[in-house]
Short mmCIF file of C-alpha atoms in Angstrom, two decimals:
data_model
loop_
_atom_site.label_atom_id
_atom_site.label_comp_id
_atom_site.label_asym_id
_atom_site.label_seq_id
_atom_site.Cartn_x
_atom_site.Cartn_y
_atom_site.Cartn_z
CA LEU L 1 47.28 156.83 172.33
CA ASN L 2 49.67 159.25 173.90
CA THR L 3 48.93 162.88 173.14
CA GLN L 4 50.68 165.84 174.52
CA ARG L 5 47.82 166.54 177.09
CA ALA L 6 47.10 162.96 178.34
CA ASP L 7 46.62 159.49 177.35
CA ALA L 8 43.56 158.97 175.07
CA ILE L 9 41.67 155.96 174.39
CA LYS L 10 41.17 154.93 170.74
CA VAL L 11 38.92 151.63 170.37
CA VAL L 12 39.06 149.42 167.31
CA ASP L 13 36.69 146.80 166.69
CA TYR L 14 37.85 144.19 163.98
CA LYS L 15 34.95 143.22 161.69
CA SER L 16 34.82 140.39 158.99
CA GLY L 17 32.08 142.52 157.12
CA GLY L 18 31.47 146.06 156.38
CA LYS L 19 30.07 148.15 159.10
CA GLN L 20 29.41 151.72 159.50
CA PHE L 21 29.07 153.85 162.73
CA SER L 22 25.99 155.65 163.21
CA MET L 23 25.35 158.20 165.97
CA ASP L 24 21.61 158.10 165.26
CA LEU L 25 21.57 154.26 165.72
CA VAL L 26 23.55 154.72 169.25
CA ARG L 27 21.03 157.38 170.38
CA CYS L 28 18.24 155.04 169.54
CA GLY L 29 19.96 152.31 171.50
CA LEU L 30 20.14 149.99 168.58
CA ASP L 31 23.97 149.72 167.89
CA LEU L 32 25.78 150.31 171.29
CA GLN L 33 28.66 147.87 171.17
CA LEU L 34 31.46 150.28 169.82
CA MET L 35 30.50 152.85 172.47
CA LEU L 36 30.35 150.28 175.20
CA TYR L 37 34.06 149.34 174.37
CA LEU L 38 34.88 153.07 174.42
CA GLU L 39 33.22 153.73 177.86
CA ALA L 40 34.81 150.71 179.29
CA GLY L 41 38.24 152.02 178.38
CA LEU L 42 37.51 155.42 179.59
CA ARG L 43 36.08 154.24 183.04
CA GLY L 44 39.26 151.72 183.10
CA PHE L 45 41.74 154.61 182.97
CA GLU L 46 40.30 157.47 184.94
CA GLU L 47 42.75 160.16 183.35
CA ALA L 48 42.25 159.08 179.94
CA GLU L 49 40.35 161.28 177.17
CA PRO L 50 38.40 159.91 174.29
CA ALA L 51 40.13 159.95 171.06
CA GLY L 52 37.78 157.77 168.82
CA ALA L 53 36.18 154.50 168.09
CA PHE L 54 36.49 152.60 164.92
CA TYR L 55 35.46 149.43 162.96
CA TYR L 56 38.18 148.02 160.91
CA ARG L 57 37.26 145.56 158.14
CA ILE L 58 39.54 142.45 158.24
CA GLY L 59 38.09 140.40 155.41
CA ASP L 60 39.13 140.20 151.92
CA LYS L 61 37.58 142.90 149.71
CA ASP L 62 36.99 142.09 146.10
CA LEU L 63 38.79 144.84 144.11
CA PRO L 64 38.33 144.77 140.28
CA VAL L 65 42.18 144.60 139.25
CA GLY L 66 43.19 144.25 135.72
CA ALA L 67 46.65 142.76 134.44
CA GLU L 68 47.85 146.44 133.99
CA TYR L 69 47.98 146.94 137.84
CA TRP L 70 50.45 144.08 138.57
CA LYS L 71 54.21 144.81 138.43
CA GLU L 72 56.95 142.60 139.55
CA GLY L 73 57.58 142.95 143.27
CA GLU L 74 55.47 146.04 144.01
CA LEU L 75 51.80 147.19 144.37
CA PRO L 76 51.18 149.88 141.76
CA GLU L 77 50.10 153.23 143.01
CA PRO L 78 46.39 153.11 141.78
CA LEU L 79 45.91 149.75 143.39
CA GLN L 80 47.69 150.86 146.58
CA ALA L 81 45.34 153.88 146.84
CA LYS L 82 42.25 151.86 146.07
CA MET L 83 43.19 149.39 148.94
CA GLU L 84 43.77 152.39 151.35
CA ARG L 85 40.52 153.84 150.53
CA GLU L 86 38.73 150.38 151.08
CA TYR L 87 40.37 149.49 154.24
CA ARG L 88 40.18 152.75 156.09
CA MET L 89 38.79 152.45 159.55
CA GLN L 90 34.99 153.66 159.84
CA GLY L 91 33.81 155.36 163.01
CA PHE L 92 34.45 158.80 164.57
CA PHE L 93 37.46 160.57 166.14
CA LEU L 94 37.56 164.00 168.30
CA ASP L 95 38.13 167.08 166.38
CA ASP L 96 41.67 167.73 167.76
CA ALA L 97 45.08 168.01 165.98
CA ASP L 98 46.77 166.29 168.70
CA ILE L 99 44.46 163.23 168.44
CA VAL L 100 44.46 163.30 164.62
CA GLY L 101 48.25 163.13 164.69
CA SER L 102 48.32 160.24 167.11
CA ILE L 103 45.97 158.36 165.00
CA ASP L 104 47.74 158.91 161.79
CA GLY L 105 51.02 160.75 162.35
CA ASP L 106 52.28 160.12 158.58
CA VAL L 107 49.62 162.15 156.92
CA SER L 108 50.76 165.80 156.07
CA ALA L 109 49.38 168.81 154.22
CA GLY L 110 47.87 168.11 150.79
CA GLU L 111 47.37 164.33 151.55
CA SER L 112 44.57 162.06 152.53
CA SER L 113 44.99 159.59 155.48
CA SER L 114 45.42 155.90 154.67
CA VAL L 115 44.09 155.26 158.32
CA ILE L 116 40.94 157.18 158.67
CA ASN L 117 38.77 159.24 156.43
CA LEU L 118 40.72 162.50 156.65
CA ARG L 119 42.19 165.01 154.31
CA ILE L 120 44.76 167.75 155.16
CA THR L 121 44.55 170.74 152.95
CA GLN L 122 47.65 172.78 152.05
CA LYS L 123 46.94 175.19 154.82
CA ASN L 124 47.12 172.46 157.31
CA ILE L 125 43.41 172.39 158.03
CA TYR L 126 41.78 169.10 158.09
CA SER L 127 38.36 167.87 156.87
CA SER L 128 36.60 164.84 157.59
CA ASN L 129 33.00 163.63 157.98
CA GLN L 130 34.26 161.42 160.91
CA SER L 131 35.33 163.99 163.28
CA ILE L 132 33.25 165.20 166.25
CA LYS L 133 33.84 168.28 168.44
CA ALA L 134 34.47 167.57 172.07
CA SER L 135 31.69 169.98 172.98
CA ASP L 136 29.40 167.67 170.91
CA PHE L 137 30.84 164.33 172.00
CA ASP L 138 30.20 165.17 175.79
CA PRO L 139 26.44 165.33 175.39
CA PHE L 140 26.23 162.48 172.93
CA ARG L 141 28.05 160.45 175.45
CA ALA L 142 25.77 161.40 178.30
CA ASP L 143 22.87 160.43 175.87
CA PHE L 144 24.53 156.97 175.40
CA ILE L 145 25.13 156.42 179.23
CA GLY L 146 21.58 157.42 179.83
CA LYS L 147 20.33 155.07 177.16
CA VAL L 148 22.41 152.08 178.45
CA GLU L 149 21.34 152.80 182.10
CA SER L 150 17.64 152.75 180.82
CA ILE L 151 17.98 149.46 178.83
CA CYS L 152 19.62 147.96 182.04
CA ALA L 153 16.89 149.18 184.07
CA ARG L 154 14.27 147.62 181.82
CA ILE L 155 15.96 144.22 181.96
CA VAL L 156 16.40 144.14 185.67
CA SER L 157 12.72 144.98 185.95
CA GLY L 158 11.87 142.04 183.90
CA ILE L 159 10.82 144.16 180.94
CA ILE L 160 12.01 141.86 177.96
CA ASP L 161 9.22 142.13 175.39
CA ALA L 162 9.97 141.72 171.82
CA ASN L 163 10.43 145.08 170.31
CA PRO L 164 12.42 144.76 167.03
CA ALA L 165 13.64 147.82 165.28
CA TYR L 166 14.00 148.68 161.58
CA PHE L 167 15.33 151.62 159.81
CA PRO L 168 15.50 151.23 155.97
CA ASN L 169 19.25 150.91 154.74
CA LYS L 170 20.69 151.34 158.35
CA PHE L 171 19.33 148.64 160.79
CA ASP L 172 17.26 145.43 160.70
CA ALA L 173 16.95 143.75 164.02
CA CYS L 174 15.60 140.80 162.41
CA GLU L 175 18.15 139.98 159.86
CA TYR L 176 20.11 137.35 161.98
CA CYS L 177 16.91 136.60 164.28
CA GLU L 178 16.15 132.70 164.71
CA TYR L 179 12.55 133.61 165.46
CA ARG L 180 12.03 135.61 162.32
CA SER L 181 9.81 133.17 160.72
CA ILE L 182 7.27 133.20 163.72
CA CYS L 183 7.52 136.84 164.56
CA CYS L 184 4.63 139.19 163.69
CA PHE L 185 6.92 142.15 163.22
CA GLU L 186 6.78 143.35 159.51
CA ASN L 187 9.73 145.49 158.50
CA SER L 188 8.26 146.35 155.24
CA ILE L 189 5.61 148.73 156.97
CA GLU L 190 6.82 152.19 157.01
#
């Protein structure tokens, strides 16, 4: 992205299913992929700043639509609005007006973005549960780098023991594991 201050890196990871970004899972070392992409971009362009990182769903989303929604040659406004809500990118962006403008320059006062979860008030103040202040991102990034370095050091040291993690409604390491049937891990125990 080109901002007025410098080039900024925005990462978009296309997913066929729904995926939510969780800073807690990153801090625990359980969902590092999106941040690894952002970190690679930042290290590849020394002068660049972080702008954000997002998941974007590319699969078909079943939206309940009745016959009253269809008009010849156009998408009716209610259906268009519903689709925009369902297909917004999920993730985070730095809390900066220049970055917000570079991600979605079409949103204006009194509107919601069709690109990210963001609303701009009539007074040109934006609100979003996906924004993060630069002063909060820097320590988060440092924690992430420390976690990655720790994981790499453990692997290089030969520490590769099975240690699955489970967070109800957020993360289940066993969900796609081939060894689920023979593993002793019980994710129903809290």
